[in-house]
Short mmCIF file of C-alpha atoms in Angstrom, two decimals:
data_model
loop_
_atom_site.label_atom_id
_atom_site.label_comp_id
_atom_site.label_asym_id
_atom_site.label_seq_id
_atom_site.Cartn_x
_atom_site.Cartn_y
_atom_site.Cartn_z
CA MET A 54 121.07 79.57 70.67
CA ALA A 55 117.43 79.30 71.48
CA ARG A 56 114.86 79.57 68.40
CA ILE A 57 111.26 80.05 69.22
CA ALA A 58 108.32 78.40 67.19
CA PHE A 59 105.31 80.18 68.05
CA ILE A 60 101.96 78.39 68.34
CA LEU A 61 99.41 80.87 67.71
CA LEU A 62 95.77 80.33 68.16
CA CYS A 63 93.37 82.70 66.70
CA HIS A 64 89.95 83.44 65.36
CA LYS A 65 89.50 87.36 64.22
CA ASP A 66 91.37 90.21 63.22
CA PRO A 67 93.58 89.07 60.37
CA LYS A 68 95.38 92.57 60.03
CA ALA A 69 96.55 92.24 63.62
CA ILE A 70 97.57 88.48 63.24
CA ILE A 71 99.72 89.26 59.96
CA ARG A 72 101.52 92.00 62.19
CA GLN A 73 101.91 90.05 64.87
CA ALA A 74 103.40 87.03 62.74
CA GLU A 75 105.72 89.48 61.07
CA GLN A 76 106.91 91.03 64.33
CA LEU A 77 107.80 87.63 65.64
CA THR A 78 109.73 86.36 62.85
CA ALA A 79 111.40 89.64 62.19
CA VAL A 80 114.48 88.44 64.13
CA GLY A 81 114.80 84.56 63.22
CA ASP A 82 111.94 83.26 65.06
CA TYR A 83 108.92 80.93 63.79
CA ILE A 84 105.24 80.79 63.99
CA SER A 85 102.64 78.36 63.29
CA ILE A 86 99.04 79.47 63.08
CA HIS A 87 95.79 77.85 63.41
CA PHE A 88 92.92 80.20 62.34
CA ASP A 89 89.67 79.10 63.69
CA ALA A 90 87.20 77.25 61.04
CA ARG A 91 84.25 79.29 62.33
CA ALA A 92 86.14 82.43 61.26
CA PRO A 93 85.28 83.89 57.33
CA LYS A 94 87.20 82.30 54.72
CA ASP A 95 88.24 85.72 53.36
CA ALA A 96 89.80 86.69 56.53
CA TYR A 97 92.15 83.16 56.47
CA ALA A 98 92.82 83.68 52.84
CA MET A 99 94.15 87.53 53.76
CA ILE A 100 96.49 86.09 55.97
CA ARG A 101 97.85 83.09 53.85
CA ASP A 102 98.30 85.79 50.80
CA ALA A 103 100.08 88.29 52.92
CA LEU A 104 102.50 85.75 54.70
CA ALA A 105 102.94 83.66 52.06
CA ASP A 106 106.57 84.69 50.96
CA ASN A 107 107.69 84.35 54.79
CA SER A 108 109.59 81.29 55.22
CA ASN A 109 109.10 81.47 59.11
CA VAL A 110 105.47 81.13 59.06
CA THR A 111 103.50 77.96 58.89
CA PHE A 112 99.82 76.84 59.04
CA ALA A 113 98.10 74.02 60.77
CA ARG A 114 97.34 71.60 58.01
CA LYS A 115 93.85 71.10 59.21
CA ARG A 116 91.44 73.89 60.51
CA ILE A 117 88.78 73.17 62.96
CA ARG A 118 86.00 74.75 64.51
CA CYS A 119 86.89 75.85 68.11
CA GLY A 120 84.87 76.33 71.33
CA TRP A 121 85.69 77.48 74.56
CA GLY A 122 86.12 74.58 77.07
CA GLU A 123 86.19 71.99 74.42
CA TRP A 124 88.73 69.25 73.11
CA SER A 125 88.81 71.19 69.86
CA LEU A 126 91.15 74.00 71.47
CA VAL A 127 93.59 71.17 72.32
CA GLN A 128 93.16 69.46 69.05
CA ALA A 129 93.96 72.68 67.32
CA THR A 130 96.87 73.28 69.38
CA LEU A 131 98.33 69.82 68.47
CA HIS A 132 97.50 70.74 64.56
CA ALA A 133 99.66 73.76 65.00
CA VAL A 134 102.46 72.11 66.79
CA GLU A 135 102.71 69.10 64.41
CA ALA A 136 103.00 71.94 61.50
CA ALA A 137 105.70 73.61 63.38
CA VAL A 138 107.59 70.64 64.18
CA GLU A 139 107.59 69.71 60.63
CA ALA A 140 108.22 73.12 59.08
CA PHE A 141 111.04 74.26 61.53
CA PRO A 142 113.79 71.58 62.51
CA ARG A 143 115.81 74.30 63.91
CA ALA A 144 113.33 75.46 66.52
CA THR A 145 114.28 74.90 70.11
CA HIS A 146 111.41 75.80 71.94
CA PHE A 147 107.41 76.13 71.26
CA TYR A 148 105.80 78.82 72.98
CA MET A 149 101.68 78.75 73.06
CA VAL A 150 100.54 82.36 72.32
CA SER A 151 97.22 83.98 71.38
CA GLY A 152 95.87 86.91 69.26
CA ASP A 153 95.98 89.03 72.26
CA CYS A 154 99.89 88.20 73.41
CA MET A 155 102.63 90.74 72.69
CA ALA A 156 105.97 90.36 73.81
CA ILE A 157 106.97 92.40 76.84
CA LYS A 158 110.83 92.29 76.38
CA SER A 159 113.16 91.84 73.13
CA ALA A 160 114.00 88.62 71.40
CA GLN A 161 117.68 88.73 72.60
CA TYR A 162 116.46 88.83 76.06
CA ALA A 163 114.06 86.19 75.72
CA HIS A 164 116.45 83.84 74.01
CA ALA A 165 118.91 84.34 76.77
CA VAL A 166 116.45 83.22 79.26
CA LEU A 167 115.63 80.09 77.59
CA ASP A 168 119.57 79.42 77.00
CA ALA A 169 120.03 80.17 80.71
CA ASP A 170 118.04 77.11 81.91
CA ASP A 171 117.18 73.62 80.43
CA VAL A 172 113.68 73.62 81.45
CA ASP A 173 110.04 73.36 80.24
CA TYR A 174 107.77 76.42 81.84
CA ILE A 175 104.45 75.35 82.42
CA GLU A 176 101.81 75.82 85.11
CA SER A 177 101.15 72.11 86.66
CA PHE A 178 99.32 71.55 90.17
CA ASP A 179 97.67 68.71 91.41
CA PHE A 180 94.12 68.84 90.13
CA PHE A 181 92.52 67.67 93.10
CA GLU A 182 94.94 68.87 95.79
CA SER A 183 95.35 72.47 94.61
CA ASP A 184 92.85 75.23 94.79
CA TRP A 185 93.59 76.30 91.05
CA ILE A 186 89.88 75.92 90.39
CA LYS A 187 88.25 78.65 92.48
CA THR A 188 84.21 78.14 91.41
CA GLY A 189 82.35 75.64 89.53
CA MET A 190 82.99 72.00 88.68
CA LYS A 191 86.36 70.35 89.67
CA GLU A 192 85.98 66.35 89.95
CA GLU A 193 83.20 66.51 87.27
CA ARG A 194 85.41 67.82 84.73
CA LEU A 195 86.99 64.35 84.58
CA ILE A 196 84.87 61.68 85.95
CA TYR A 197 81.91 62.38 83.55
CA ARG A 198 81.84 62.85 79.78
CA HIS A 199 81.16 66.02 78.33
CA TRP A 200 80.13 66.12 74.86
CA PHE A 201 78.36 69.43 74.80
CA ASN A 202 79.56 73.22 75.30
CA GLU A 203 78.30 74.65 78.26
CA ARG A 204 78.13 78.20 76.99
CA ASN A 205 75.92 77.56 73.96
CA GLN A 206 74.53 74.02 74.80
CA LYS A 207 73.57 74.73 78.25
CA THR A 208 70.48 72.77 78.46
CA LEU A 209 72.23 69.69 76.91
CA PHE A 210 75.36 70.09 78.84
CA TYR A 211 73.83 70.17 82.42
CA ARG A 212 71.11 67.40 81.12
CA SER A 213 73.80 64.85 80.22
CA TRP A 214 75.79 65.64 83.49
CA TRP A 215 72.85 65.09 85.35
CA LEU A 216 71.78 61.99 83.77
CA GLN A 217 75.18 60.37 84.09
CA ARG A 218 75.31 61.11 87.85
CA ARG A 219 71.65 59.55 88.12
CA LEU A 220 72.68 56.48 86.65
CA GLY A 221 76.07 56.16 88.12
CA LEU A 222 78.05 56.34 85.08
CA GLU A 223 81.14 57.46 86.46
CA ARG A 224 84.74 56.83 85.07
CA SER A 225 88.32 56.37 86.41
CA VAL A 226 91.27 58.51 85.43
CA PRO A 227 93.82 56.73 83.54
CA ALA A 228 95.55 54.73 86.30
CA ASP A 229 99.14 55.88 85.58
CA LEU A 230 98.33 59.35 85.20
CA GLN A 231 98.25 62.12 88.09
CA VAL A 232 95.98 64.56 86.32
CA MET A 233 97.40 68.24 86.66
CA ILE A 234 96.01 71.82 85.84
CA GLY A 235 97.10 75.28 85.09
CA SER A 236 97.52 77.91 82.39
CA GLN A 237 97.42 76.94 79.00
CA TRP A 238 100.26 79.61 77.99
CA TRP A 239 103.29 77.10 78.20
CA CYS A 240 106.71 77.02 76.64
CA LEU A 241 108.12 73.70 75.97
CA ARG A 242 111.26 72.41 74.66
CA ARG A 243 111.36 70.48 71.46
CA ARG A 244 112.23 67.19 72.89
CA THR A 245 109.27 67.83 75.08
CA ILE A 246 107.07 68.40 72.40
CA GLU A 247 108.33 65.07 70.44
CA TRP A 248 107.58 63.19 73.51
CA ILE A 249 103.87 64.38 73.53
CA LEU A 250 103.03 63.87 70.05
CA ASP A 251 104.85 60.42 70.52
CA PHE A 252 102.43 59.48 73.46
CA THR A 253 99.49 60.72 71.67
CA ARG A 254 99.90 58.44 68.85
CA LYS A 255 100.66 55.49 71.43
CA ARG A 256 98.09 56.25 74.11
CA ARG A 257 94.80 56.23 72.53
CA ASP A 258 93.15 55.38 76.11
CA VAL A 259 94.59 58.63 77.22
CA MET A 260 93.29 60.68 74.26
CA ARG A 261 89.67 59.10 74.51
CA PHE A 262 89.76 60.24 77.95
CA PHE A 263 90.71 64.10 77.20
CA ARG A 264 88.62 64.42 74.54
CA THR A 265 85.43 64.27 76.85
CA THR A 266 86.57 66.09 79.64
CA TRP A 267 85.59 69.60 80.22
CA ILE A 268 88.32 72.50 79.55
CA PRO A 269 90.91 70.04 78.64
CA ASP A 270 93.50 72.75 77.58
CA GLU A 271 93.88 73.53 81.12
CA THR A 272 94.75 69.74 82.07
CA PHE A 273 96.21 68.11 78.86
CA PHE A 274 99.43 69.36 78.44
CA GLN A 275 99.85 70.11 81.90
CA THR A 276 99.43 66.51 82.91
CA LEU A 277 101.57 65.14 80.03
CA VAL A 278 104.47 67.15 80.63
CA ARG A 279 104.38 66.10 84.21
CA HIS A 280 104.19 62.33 83.30
CA LEU A 281 106.69 62.62 80.68
CA VAL A 282 109.61 65.06 81.91
CA PRO A 283 111.62 64.61 85.09
CA GLU A 284 110.65 67.11 87.97
CA PRO A 285 113.96 69.24 88.09
CA GLU A 286 113.31 70.00 84.29
CA ILE A 287 109.94 71.69 84.93
CA ARG A 288 109.33 75.11 86.11
CA THR A 289 105.68 75.59 87.21
CA ARG A 290 105.18 78.89 86.08
CA THR A 291 104.00 80.89 82.86
CA LEU A 292 106.46 82.97 80.89
CA THR A 293 103.25 85.02 79.83
CA PHE A 294 102.04 87.67 82.26
CA LEU A 295 98.08 87.55 82.91
CA MET A 296 95.98 88.57 85.72
CA PHE A 297 92.13 87.82 85.96
CA THR A 298 89.56 89.97 87.84
CA ASP A 299 87.18 88.96 90.52
CA TYR A 300 84.58 87.55 88.00
CA GLY A 301 87.44 85.40 86.28
CA MET A 302 87.76 87.76 83.30
CA PRO A 303 91.41 88.64 82.05
CA VAL A 304 92.41 91.96 82.99
CA THR A 305 93.34 94.15 79.44
CA PHE A 306 96.50 96.19 79.03
CA TYR A 307 96.24 99.51 77.61
CA ASN A 308 98.75 102.15 76.29
CA ASP A 309 99.82 103.72 79.78
CA HIS A 310 100.78 100.21 80.82
CA TYR A 311 103.87 100.08 78.63
CA ASP A 312 106.62 100.72 81.90
CA LEU A 313 104.40 98.44 84.17
CA LEU A 314 104.46 95.52 81.39
CA LEU A 315 108.20 95.69 80.97
CA SER A 316 108.87 95.68 84.35
CA GLN A 317 107.27 92.27 84.98
CA ASP A 318 109.21 89.12 85.21
CA TYR A 319 107.60 87.38 82.12
CA LEU A 320 108.44 87.60 78.26
CA PHE A 321 104.88 88.06 77.04
CA ALA A 322 101.84 89.49 78.24
CA ARG A 323 98.00 88.86 77.70
CA LYS A 324 95.65 90.49 77.04
CA ILE A 325 96.14 93.75 75.20
CA SER A 326 93.47 95.77 74.02
CA PRO A 327 92.66 95.74 70.47
CA GLU A 328 92.61 99.55 70.71
CA ALA A 329 96.19 100.23 72.41
CA GLY A 330 97.71 100.82 69.05
CA GLN A 331 100.39 102.83 70.68
CA LEU A 332 101.26 100.07 73.03
CA LYS A 333 101.11 97.43 70.26
CA GLU A 334 103.44 99.65 67.88
CA ARG A 335 106.03 100.08 70.93
CA LEU A 336 106.00 96.50 72.21
CA GLY A 337 106.56 95.35 68.44
CA ARG A 338 109.44 97.36 67.99
CA LEU A 339 110.88 96.34 71.54
CA TYR A 340 110.62 92.49 70.36
CA ALA A 341 113.20 93.41 67.34
CA SER A 342 115.19 95.60 69.60
CA ASP A 343 118.49 94.23 71.02
CA ARG A 344 117.52 95.85 74.46
CA THR A 345 118.30 93.79 77.62
CA ASP A 346 118.53 96.36 80.59
CA PHE A 347 115.19 95.44 81.91
CA LYS A 348 114.67 96.37 85.59
CA ILE A 349 112.39 93.64 87.16
CA SER A 350 110.37 95.02 89.81
CA ASP A 351 107.19 92.49 89.49
CA GLU A 352 104.72 94.37 91.31
CA GLY A 353 102.05 94.27 88.62
CA ARG A 354 99.55 91.90 90.61
CA LYS A 355 99.79 93.82 93.81
CA LEU A 356 99.31 97.25 91.97
CA PHE A 357 96.08 95.67 90.40
CA GLN A 358 94.65 94.32 93.74
CA PHE A 359 95.56 97.68 95.28
CA LEU A 360 93.99 100.07 92.46
CA THR A 361 91.01 97.76 91.66
CA GLY A 362 90.22 97.49 95.75
CA ARG A 363 89.85 101.35 95.97
CA GLY A 364 86.33 100.92 94.18
CA ARG A 365 85.42 97.84 96.77
CA ILE A 366 85.71 99.53 100.27
CA GLY A 367 83.07 97.97 102.61
CA ARG A 368 82.97 96.50 106.00
CA ARG A 369 85.52 93.64 105.64
CA PHE A 370 84.69 91.89 108.53
CA ALA A 371 80.89 91.18 109.44
CA PRO A 372 80.27 91.26 113.32
CA ARG A 373 79.82 88.15 114.98
CA PHE A 374 76.78 87.73 117.23
CA TRP A 375 78.74 87.35 120.28
CA GLU A 376 80.44 90.44 119.88
CA THR A 377 77.52 92.67 118.72
CA GLU A 378 75.76 91.41 121.93
CA THR A 379 78.56 91.90 124.18
CA SER A 380 80.03 95.45 125.24
CA LEU A 381 83.45 96.39 126.60
CA GLY A 382 81.26 98.17 129.52
CA ARG A 383 79.36 101.40 130.10
CA GLU A 384 82.26 102.21 132.50
CA ARG A 385 85.10 101.90 130.35
CA GLU A 386 86.63 104.47 127.89
CA LEU A 387 88.62 103.41 124.76
CA MET A 388 90.70 105.99 123.07
CA ILE A 389 91.70 105.20 119.49
CA ILE A 390 94.42 107.20 117.76
CA ALA A 391 94.01 107.08 113.91
CA CYS A 392 97.16 107.93 111.50
CA LYS A 393 98.31 106.72 108.18
CA LYS A 394 102.15 107.51 109.26
CA TRP A 395 102.55 104.78 111.98
CA HIS A 396 105.70 106.10 113.06
CA VAL A 397 104.36 109.28 114.10
CA ALA A 398 101.41 107.83 116.23
CA LYS A 399 103.96 105.72 118.01
CA ARG A 400 105.97 108.86 118.86
CA LEU A 401 102.73 110.41 120.12
CA VAL A 402 101.79 107.24 122.21
CA GLY A 403 105.43 107.16 123.60
CA SER A 404 105.18 110.89 124.83
CA ILE A 405 101.67 109.98 126.29
CA LYS A 406 102.86 107.52 128.39
CA HIS A 407 105.88 109.55 129.48
CA HIS A 408 103.45 112.31 130.37
CA THR A 409 100.61 110.46 131.82
CA ASN A 410 99.91 106.98 133.37
CA LEU A 411 97.76 105.91 130.80
CA THR A 412 97.78 102.64 129.15
CA ALA A 413 98.65 102.89 125.31
CA ILE A 414 99.40 100.11 122.86
CA ASP A 415 100.73 100.44 119.16
CA TYR A 416 99.01 99.20 115.86
CA LEU A 417 97.74 95.94 117.30
CA PHE A 418 95.34 95.41 114.35
CA ASN A 419 97.94 96.26 111.87
CA GLU A 420 101.35 94.87 113.10
CA GLU A 421 101.63 91.21 113.90
CA ASP A 422 104.79 92.13 116.24
CA THR A 423 102.70 94.49 118.53
CA PRO A 424 103.76 93.44 121.84
CA LEU A 425 100.88 92.00 123.71
CA PRO A 426 100.60 89.79 126.83
CA ASP A 427 99.74 86.28 126.49
CA LEU A 428 95.57 86.14 126.37
CA GLY A 429 95.39 82.37 125.62
CA GLY A 430 95.98 82.63 122.01
CA ILE A 431 93.56 85.27 120.77
CA GLN A 432 96.39 87.68 120.35
CA THR A 433 98.81 85.41 118.33
CA THR A 434 97.61 86.64 114.91
CA LEU A 435 96.22 89.59 113.08
CA GLU A 436 93.28 87.68 112.05
CA LYS A 437 92.18 86.44 115.44
CA ARG A 438 92.68 90.05 116.95
CA THR A 439 90.39 91.41 114.22
CA ARG A 440 87.84 88.76 114.40
CA HIS A 441 87.47 88.76 117.81
CA ARG A 442 88.28 92.47 118.41
CA ARG A 443 85.89 93.38 121.34
CA ALA A 444 86.92 90.19 123.33
CA LEU A 445 90.45 91.09 122.67
CA MET A 446 89.94 94.48 124.03
CA ARG A 447 88.04 93.43 127.32
CA MET A 448 90.86 91.14 128.01
CA LEU A 449 93.31 93.99 127.43
CA PHE A 450 91.33 95.96 129.82
CA ASP A 451 91.19 93.21 132.36
CA TYR A 452 94.94 92.37 132.20
CA HIS A 453 96.05 95.82 132.70
CA GLU A 454 93.38 96.55 135.47
CA THR A 455 92.22 100.02 133.93
CA ASP A 456 89.25 101.46 132.52
CA ARG A 457 91.04 103.78 130.19
CA LEU A 458 92.96 102.35 127.35
CA ILE A 459 94.61 103.69 124.32
CA PHE A 460 95.49 101.89 120.97
CA CYS A 461 96.61 103.18 117.65
CA ILE A 462 95.08 102.12 114.08
CA ASP A 463 95.51 102.63 110.53
CA THR A 464 93.16 105.38 109.12
CA ALA A 465 91.97 102.59 106.29
CA ASN A 466 90.43 100.69 109.15
CA LEU A 467 87.30 102.43 109.22
CA ASP A 468 85.26 99.30 109.88
CA LEU A 469 87.01 98.59 113.46
CA MET A 470 86.33 102.37 114.55
CA GLN A 471 82.53 101.93 113.38
CA ASP A 472 82.24 98.76 115.38
CA PHE A 473 84.09 99.92 118.62
CA PHE A 474 81.93 103.39 118.27
CA SER A 475 78.92 101.14 118.14
CA ASP A 476 79.84 99.70 121.65
CA ARG A 477 78.14 101.17 124.80
CA SER A 478 81.57 102.25 126.21
CA THR A 479 82.62 105.66 125.75
CA THR A 480 84.99 105.69 122.73
CA ARG A 481 87.10 108.58 121.47
CA LEU A 482 89.04 109.18 118.34
CA LEU A 483 91.97 111.34 117.59
CA GLU A 484 92.84 111.53 113.92
CA ILE A 485 96.43 112.99 113.13
CA ALA A 486 96.63 114.61 109.73
CA CYS A 487 100.21 114.40 108.34
CA GLU A 488 101.66 116.16 105.28
CA PHE A 489 102.70 113.63 102.46
CA THR A 490 105.65 114.47 100.24
CA ASP A 491 106.24 112.43 96.81
CA GLU A 492 109.19 110.68 98.40
CA TYR A 493 107.39 109.61 101.14
CA LEU A 494 104.60 108.20 99.37
CA ALA A 495 107.29 106.59 97.02
CA GLY A 496 108.68 104.84 100.10
CA HIS A 497 105.29 103.80 101.28
CA ALA A 498 104.41 102.01 97.86
CA LYS A 499 107.93 100.18 98.28
CA ARG A 500 107.50 99.39 101.99
CA VAL A 501 103.75 97.66 101.30
CA GLY A 502 105.09 95.97 98.23
CA LEU A 503 103.02 98.26 95.71
CA ALA A 504 106.43 99.16 94.11
CA GLY A 505 109.92 97.47 94.56
CA GLU A 506 113.37 98.64 94.03
CA GLU A 507 113.82 98.36 90.38
CA THR A 508 109.99 100.00 89.56
CA SER A 509 110.50 102.58 87.31
CA ASP A 510 110.06 106.18 87.88
CA GLU A 511 107.20 106.57 85.25
CA THR A 512 105.21 103.78 86.92
CA LEU A 513 105.75 105.29 90.47
CA LYS A 514 104.86 108.81 88.99
CA GLN A 515 101.44 107.27 87.93
CA LEU A 516 100.82 105.42 90.90
CA LEU A 517 101.52 108.54 93.34
CA PRO A 518 98.16 110.32 92.73
CA THR A 519 96.17 107.38 93.32
CA ILE A 520 97.93 106.88 96.62
CA ARG A 521 97.68 110.22 97.52
CA TYR A 522 94.10 110.18 96.71
CA ASP A 523 93.55 107.15 98.86
CA VAL A 524 94.71 108.67 101.94
CA VAL A 525 92.58 111.74 101.40
CA PHE A 526 89.68 109.62 100.84
CA GLU A 527 90.40 107.58 104.03
CA ALA A 528 90.20 110.67 105.89
CA ASP A 529 86.87 111.84 104.04
CA ARG A 530 85.48 108.54 105.25
CA ILE A 531 86.29 109.19 108.83
CA ARG A 532 84.89 112.65 108.59
CA ASP A 533 81.56 111.24 106.83
CA ALA A 534 81.21 108.58 109.50
CA GLY A 535 80.40 111.41 111.84
CA PHE A 536 81.70 109.74 114.94
CA PRO A 537 81.33 111.48 118.39
CA ASN A 538 84.24 112.62 120.50
CA HIS A 539 85.99 112.97 117.18
CA GLY A 540 89.16 115.46 117.27
CA LYS A 541 92.00 116.01 114.91
CA ILE A 542 95.59 117.37 115.21
CA ARG A 543 97.38 118.46 112.11
CA GLU A 544 101.20 118.63 111.13
CA ARG A 545 100.86 122.02 109.99
CA ASN A 546 99.18 123.45 113.24
CA THR A 547 101.05 124.90 116.04
CA PRO A 548 101.86 122.90 119.30
CA GLU A 549 99.35 125.52 120.96
CA GLU A 550 96.44 124.53 118.61
CA ASN A 551 97.12 120.59 118.98
CA ALA A 552 97.37 120.99 122.47
CA ALA A 553 93.64 121.76 122.91
CA ARG A 554 92.64 118.54 120.85
CA ILE A 555 95.12 116.68 122.77
CA ALA A 556 93.87 117.60 126.41
CA GLU A 557 90.27 117.16 125.27
CA PHE A 558 91.18 113.71 123.73
CA LEU A 559 92.99 112.42 127.01
CA SER A 560 91.04 114.61 129.46
CA VAL A 561 94.44 115.95 130.93
CA PRO A 562 95.56 119.36 131.90
CA GLU A 563 96.34 121.75 129.01
CA ASP A 564 99.82 121.95 130.60
CA THR A 565 100.28 118.17 129.96
CA ALA A 566 98.64 118.47 126.54
CA ARG A 567 100.90 121.26 125.67
CA SER A 568 104.10 119.18 126.64
CA ILE A 569 102.98 116.20 124.55
CA ALA A 570 102.06 118.63 121.64
CA GLN A 571 105.98 119.85 121.79
CA THR A 572 107.15 116.48 121.50
CA PRO A 573 110.61 116.78 119.65
CA TYR A 574 110.55 115.63 115.79
CA LEU A 575 106.79 114.28 116.32
CA PHE A 576 105.93 114.65 112.73
CA ALA A 577 109.62 113.96 111.56
CA ASP A 578 109.90 111.27 108.51
#
C-alpha cells in the first residue's frame, strides 16, 4: 500500500505548520519539513519542539534562505527530500506541498489512487515548444546566467542580463537534456526520487547549469524526470488543484469552497486562505477519515472563469477598419431576435418562416453547426463569422437576394448588437424575455460546462443565484444600451400582448403576428 512522504517547504505561521504535519501523519504518512532560514529562530524552535515526539516527522538537515525564482528553492527541496529518503525507508511516494496546501480527499482515497497506477505525476511540457510561459522571459531564463533576484535586486538582475547579451555570453543547454517546464507541485515514486538524487551527485555540469537559471523550480525536477523515467510511466499533470488569476496570482479558497474542492479530480488544493478556519478544520478531518465516495465533476476552472468573467464584460471584438467603414446598405433591414433560451427563439423563427416569406437564420454567431451556404470560407468557424460579421451579413443578404433578414443571437452578445445598430442600415431588435426555473438554470449550467453530472447540490445551490443574476444583468445591459426599434415579448404576456410587438418588429398584419404569437408550446422547456 502507498505510503506518502510529504515534502513541505514553508516560511511562516508555525502553528499552522504544526497542525498540518499532525493531520498528514495521523494516518501513517510521513512529512519532511524545510523551514526557511529567513524565518525567526523561535518559530522554527516551536515547530521542532511540538513535533519532537512524532516519529513520522523529520526535518531538512540544513536550512537555507529561500528566494522566489532562485535555485535556493530547489536546493531546499533537495535537502528535504534527502532527509525523507533517509528517515522513511517505507515511503513509496514523495509529494511536494506548501504550507498553503491541504488535502481535499481522504488518505485512503489518495493511497488507492497512487496504488492503482505505478507512475509519476508531474507537469512537464517542452520548454521551447509549449506555451506554458505566457509572459516575460523564456529562452533568456536558460541561456544567460542569473545570480541576482529579480524581485529584490531588480537593477542588478537586469544589468547583469543586458551585459551578458551585449557581450554575447550565451551558453548552451546540456546537450543530452530536453528542458521541460511545469508546476512544482509533483508526486514522484521512491525509485524516481532515488534516481534524481543519484543524478545530482554524478552530473555536476547539470547542477551548475540549473543553479544559475531563472525560476528553476519550474524546470529542474520536470526536466530530470523526463530524462530518467520512461514516457509511459509519467502522467503530465499535478495532483494538486490550483488556479491562477489573469494577473498570474494563485486563486485563494475560502470556507464556502468545501464542496467545490471535494468534487475536483485532485488529491490536494492550493491555496487555502489563512482565514478559512472552518475549511481547514473540515479538510483536516477529511484526510483522516475513511471516506471514498467522492463524486468527481471537475468543473472548478470553468466555474472560476465564468464567475470572474462577469466583472470584465466589454467589447470582446474591436471593430476592424474595413467593417466600421463599410455598411450593410441603407436600403437593407436587419432584424435581430435576442433570447437566452435558444430553443424558444428557434421555435419563433420556425413560425415566422411558416407564416411569412422572410429569410431567417438561427444562432449563426453562437452555434458552429448553424446551416449556412458556402460563402467562400468566411462561414466556416464562429471566430471568422464574428470577426467579419458585417461582411458575412452582406454576403447573406446577397445570397438570399433579399433586403430583409432575420437572425437569432444570445442576449450576452451585446457587442454584436451595438455594432449592427451603428450601421447605416435599418436595424430592429426583438428581445424574448423567458422565465427561468432553478431546474432549467441547473441544466443550463451543465450544458455549458459550468457543472457536471456529479456536481453536488450544494455547489449548484451556490451557483444558481449567480447564473440567474447574469441573465437579468444581460437584459439590463440591452435595455441600458437604448437601442432604437427595440421591442420585447414576454413569456408571462398573453399572445395578444405579444402579437403587437411581433407585428411592429416584422412589419406584418396583426392577424399574421397573432398567429405567430399563438405558436403552440412556444415557451415550453
